[in-house]
Amino acid sequence: MDDEKERNEIECVQKVFVRHQYFEGNLKFKRRLPYRYITDFYESLRDESADKLAESKLNLAKAISISEGCENEELSKAHLLLASSQSNDPISKSYRRFPIDEFELFVNKTDHLTQYVEYESDSFVFRHKNEKYIQLTVSLDLYEMLKFIQNGFSPSVNDLQGRFIELQVFKNLLQSKTYKEIIVTKNNQKFTIIRLDENKHIVFEALK
């Protein structure tokens, strides 16, 4: 009986040690996982400082803009860009822009789970501040894809389907917002704004 009790205690200690090494130790277990940016994702989840969240929000917005075909750094510094049309125009491209300040990014909390199991958050929520139904849950898979896009990867239609369908839903909801301007460009370098003024006249002006 004592031997069995001792064996159970030893097994319990071993399990605690293994768990500690896996989650909190120095073992490079993350390198074995099929994700290049898992460390960055995990560290971003744990660091909820205002500066870190602002940096992550900007990077996510840039990646979404790039996925829409807009790679202009200056234009994406303060705005999220979405293609205003899905048609493949060989002459020019047009975009709608949304100020990044209109969005918020926060760690997706599931506090109710902590009542029953040990749990850590596993996603961000990228959400419009006013129309809160316009939101995107950024999981590790989606974060990985957006990071690849930001670094030059051009995903195929198949890459963006399936588990990334919520990214498309987010874009569709954002596109449904009323707008009074679009931005047109031939080369993603020089941009022209086409907008309605207060008198509902169409105005063309160069984007400075």
Tab-separated table of C-alpha atoms in Angstrom:
chain	number	residue	atom	x	y	z
A	1	MET	CA	0.000	0.000	0.000
A	2	ASP	CA	2.806	2.388	0.908
A	3	ASP	CA	4.643	1.478	-2.300
A	4	GLU	CA	1.585	2.287	-4.370
A	5	LYS	CA	1.105	5.605	-2.584
A	6	GLU	CA	4.752	6.486	-3.095
A	7	ARG	CA	4.557	5.559	-6.778
A	8	ASN	CA	1.499	7.760	-7.247
A	9	GLU	CA	3.240	10.670	-5.577
A	10	ILE	CA	6.292	10.239	-7.801
A	11	GLU	CA	4.106	10.119	-10.918
A	12	CYS	CA	2.319	13.272	-9.783
A	13	VAL	CA	5.609	15.101	-9.308
A	14	GLN	CA	6.809	13.944	-12.716
A	15	LYS	CA	3.643	15.223	-14.393
A	16	VAL	CA	4.006	18.594	-12.708
A	17	PHE	CA	7.637	18.787	-13.820
A	18	VAL	CA	6.797	17.869	-17.420
A	19	ARG	CA	4.010	20.415	-17.515
A	20	HIS	CA	6.286	23.104	-16.081
A	21	GLN	CA	8.970	22.410	-18.665
A	22	TYR	CA	6.453	22.399	-21.501
A	23	PHE	CA	4.704	25.654	-20.695
A	24	GLU	CA	7.204	27.617	-18.652
A	25	GLY	CA	10.598	26.003	-19.086
A	26	ASN	CA	13.394	26.647	-21.503
A	27	LEU	CA	12.647	23.730	-23.822
A	28	LYS	CA	12.419	24.881	-27.428
A	29	PHE	CA	9.186	22.995	-28.022
A	30	LYS	CA	7.754	25.794	-30.174
A	31	ARG	CA	10.384	25.097	-32.836
A	32	ARG	CA	8.800	21.711	-33.416
A	33	LEU	CA	5.443	23.243	-34.297
A	34	PRO	CA	4.574	24.140	-37.925
A	35	TYR	CA	4.354	27.880	-37.223
A	36	ARG	CA	7.107	30.361	-37.987
A	37	TYR	CA	5.595	33.224	-35.973
A	38	ILE	CA	4.221	31.354	-32.968
A	39	THR	CA	6.715	32.965	-30.569
A	40	ASP	CA	5.760	36.452	-31.712
A	41	PHE	CA	2.060	35.557	-31.443
A	42	TYR	CA	2.454	34.084	-27.966
A	43	GLU	CA	4.509	37.025	-26.680
A	44	SER	CA	1.990	39.494	-28.108
A	45	LEU	CA	-0.831	37.694	-26.299
A	46	ARG	CA	1.020	37.904	-23.003
A	47	ASP	CA	2.048	41.546	-23.380
A	48	GLU	CA	-1.170	43.572	-23.179
A	49	SER	CA	0.533	46.937	-22.841
A	50	ALA	CA	-0.982	49.791	-24.852
A	51	ASP	CA	2.171	50.184	-26.977
A	52	LYS	CA	2.357	46.499	-27.876
A	53	LEU	CA	-1.337	46.287	-28.757
A	54	ALA	CA	-1.039	49.449	-30.886
A	55	GLU	CA	1.933	47.936	-32.723
A	56	SER	CA	0.091	44.653	-33.292
A	57	LYS	CA	-3.030	46.501	-34.478
A	58	LEU	CA	-1.010	48.477	-37.011
A	59	ASN	CA	0.747	45.348	-38.298
A	60	LEU	CA	-2.550	43.495	-38.702
A	61	ALA	CA	-4.093	46.425	-40.556
A	62	LYS	CA	-1.056	46.630	-42.863
A	63	ALA	CA	-1.236	42.917	-43.608
A	64	ILE	CA	-4.945	43.148	-44.458
A	65	SER	CA	-4.236	46.140	-46.729
A	66	ILE	CA	-1.478	44.221	-48.499
A	67	SER	CA	-3.792	41.231	-48.938
A	68	GLU	CA	-6.143	43.651	-50.739
A	69	GLY	CA	-3.362	44.703	-53.117
A	70	CYS	CA	-2.245	47.970	-51.475
A	71	GLU	CA	1.428	47.861	-50.565
A	72	ASN	CA	1.993	51.605	-50.137
A	73	GLU	CA	3.662	52.141	-46.760
A	74	GLU	CA	2.670	55.796	-46.386
A	75	LEU	CA	-0.982	55.114	-47.109
A	76	SER	CA	-1.180	52.217	-44.666
A	77	LYS	CA	0.465	54.073	-41.771
A	78	ALA	CA	-2.871	55.385	-40.542
A	79	HIS	CA	-5.491	53.518	-42.568
A	80	LEU	CA	-6.750	50.059	-43.330
A	81	LEU	CA	-7.321	49.686	-47.078
A	82	LEU	CA	-9.878	47.466	-48.783
A	83	ALA	CA	-10.295	47.004	-52.518
A	84	SER	CA	-13.537	48.687	-53.535
A	85	SER	CA	-14.088	46.134	-56.288
A	86	GLN	CA	-13.169	42.488	-56.749
A	87	SER	CA	-12.968	42.836	-60.520
A	88	ASN	CA	-9.499	42.590	-62.017
A	89	ASP	CA	-8.999	45.993	-63.664
A	90	PRO	CA	-5.749	45.996	-65.711
A	91	ILE	CA	-5.605	49.814	-65.801
A	92	SER	CA	-6.167	50.946	-62.224
A	93	LYS	CA	-7.092	49.896	-58.698
A	94	SER	CA	-9.519	51.499	-56.303
A	95	TYR	CA	-9.639	51.308	-52.531
A	96	ARG	CA	-11.698	52.376	-49.583
A	97	ARG	CA	-9.791	53.521	-46.548
A	98	PHE	CA	-10.687	53.279	-42.877
A	99	PRO	CA	-8.737	55.151	-40.178
A	100	ILE	CA	-6.904	52.724	-37.917
A	101	ASP	CA	-7.995	54.816	-34.945
A	102	GLU	CA	-11.537	53.569	-35.604
A	103	PHE	CA	-10.436	50.067	-34.573
A	104	GLU	CA	-9.328	48.435	-31.357
A	105	LEU	CA	-7.325	45.305	-30.686
A	106	PHE	CA	-7.538	43.311	-27.488
A	107	VAL	CA	-6.775	39.827	-26.234
A	108	ASN	CA	-9.781	37.545	-26.479
A	109	LYS	CA	-10.606	36.695	-22.867
A	110	THR	CA	-12.495	33.541	-21.917
A	111	ASP	CA	-12.612	34.018	-18.174
A	112	HIS	CA	-15.471	31.568	-17.745
A	113	LEU	CA	-13.146	28.711	-18.710
A	114	THR	CA	-10.735	29.474	-15.899
A	115	GLN	CA	-13.359	28.412	-13.398
A	116	TYR	CA	-12.902	24.822	-14.527
A	117	VAL	CA	-9.521	24.377	-16.214
A	118	GLU	CA	-6.187	26.133	-16.467
A	119	TYR	CA	-6.480	28.177	-19.613
A	120	GLU	CA	-4.661	30.909	-21.552
A	121	SER	CA	-6.103	33.161	-24.238
A	122	ASP	CA	-5.388	31.950	-27.757
A	123	SER	CA	-6.575	34.803	-30.002
A	124	PHE	CA	-6.992	38.536	-30.498
A	125	VAL	CA	-10.111	40.450	-31.418
A	126	PHE	CA	-9.720	43.183	-34.040
A	127	ARG	CA	-12.915	45.236	-33.815
A	128	HIS	CA	-14.488	48.453	-35.030
A	129	LYS	CA	-15.010	50.737	-32.053
A	130	ASN	CA	-18.473	51.987	-33.043
A	131	GLU	CA	-19.953	49.109	-35.059
A	132	LYS	CA	-18.811	46.373	-32.717
A	133	TYR	CA	-20.392	43.641	-34.821
A	134	ILE	CA	-17.604	44.307	-37.340
A	135	GLN	CA	-14.903	42.234	-35.745
A	136	LEU	CA	-12.284	39.679	-36.631
A	137	THR	CA	-11.017	36.947	-34.340
A	138	VAL	CA	-7.297	36.580	-35.029
A	139	SER	CA	-6.251	33.027	-34.264
A	140	LEU	CA	-2.720	31.677	-34.602
A	141	ASP	CA	-3.505	30.306	-38.075
A	142	LEU	CA	-4.824	33.635	-39.310
A	143	TYR	CA	-2.012	35.553	-37.604
A	144	GLU	CA	0.516	33.303	-39.346
A	145	MET	CA	-1.102	33.880	-42.736
A	146	LEU	CA	-1.234	37.663	-42.265
A	147	LYS	CA	2.426	37.738	-41.207
A	148	PHE	CA	3.396	35.826	-44.348
A	149	ILE	CA	1.350	38.295	-46.428
A	150	GLN	CA	3.054	41.230	-44.727
A	151	ASN	CA	6.426	39.713	-45.649
A	152	GLY	CA	5.611	39.283	-49.320
A	153	PHE	CA	3.651	36.023	-49.593
A	154	SER	CA	0.784	36.165	-52.088
A	155	PRO	CA	-1.923	33.719	-50.993
A	156	SER	CA	-4.055	31.872	-53.495
A	157	VAL	CA	-7.850	31.744	-53.354
A	158	ASN	CA	-7.580	28.331	-51.710
A	159	ASP	CA	-5.276	29.729	-49.017
A	160	LEU	CA	-7.884	32.307	-48.033
A	161	GLN	CA	-10.854	29.925	-48.041
A	162	GLY	CA	-12.008	27.547	-45.334
A	163	ARG	CA	-10.603	28.515	-41.956
A	164	PHE	CA	-9.945	32.071	-43.205
A	165	ILE	CA	-13.569	32.621	-44.189
A	166	GLU	CA	-14.071	34.923	-41.199
A	167	LEU	CA	-11.478	37.302	-42.669
A	168	GLN	CA	-13.686	37.625	-45.734
A	169	VAL	CA	-16.766	38.074	-43.559
A	170	PHE	CA	-14.967	40.864	-41.687
A	171	LYS	CA	-14.088	42.581	-44.973
A	172	ASN	CA	-17.656	42.261	-46.253
A	173	LEU	CA	-19.070	43.817	-43.083
A	174	LEU	CA	-16.591	46.665	-43.317
A	175	GLN	CA	-17.414	47.204	-46.985
A	176	SER	CA	-21.112	47.504	-46.114
A	177	LYS	CA	-20.473	50.773	-44.254
A	178	THR	CA	-21.677	53.919	-46.005
A	179	TYR	CA	-18.878	55.818	-47.733
A	180	LYS	CA	-18.345	59.054	-49.651
A	181	GLU	CA	-14.884	58.546	-51.134
A	182	ILE	CA	-12.699	56.051	-52.928
A	183	ILE	CA	-9.010	56.192	-53.767
A	184	VAL	CA	-7.845	55.350	-57.288
A	185	THR	CA	-4.305	54.530	-58.403
A	186	LYS	CA	-2.478	53.110	-61.388
A	187	ASN	CA	0.768	52.181	-59.678
A	188	ASN	CA	0.201	52.225	-55.881
A	189	GLN	CA	2.449	55.301	-55.764
A	190	LYS	CA	0.248	58.215	-56.818
A	191	PHE	CA	-3.342	58.267	-55.605
A	192	THR	CA	-6.427	60.290	-56.531
A	193	ILE	CA	-9.381	60.770	-54.189
A	194	ILE	CA	-12.856	60.744	-55.706
A	195	ARG	CA	-15.375	61.985	-53.161
A	196	LEU	CA	-18.710	63.673	-52.608
A	197	ASP	CA	-18.546	67.114	-51.016
A	198	GLU	CA	-21.160	68.741	-48.790
A	199	ASN	CA	-23.203	69.741	-51.866
A	200	LYS	CA	-23.078	66.196	-53.236
A	201	HIS	CA	-20.754	67.207	-56.033
A	202	ILE	CA	-18.111	64.768	-57.214
A	203	VAL	CA	-14.627	66.075	-56.439
A	204	PHE	CA	-11.323	64.791	-57.812
A	205	GLU	CA	-8.140	65.662	-55.943
A	206	ALA	CA	-4.640	64.296	-55.589
A	207	LEU	CA	-3.931	62.510	-52.337
A	208	LYS	CA	-1.082	64.297	-50.599
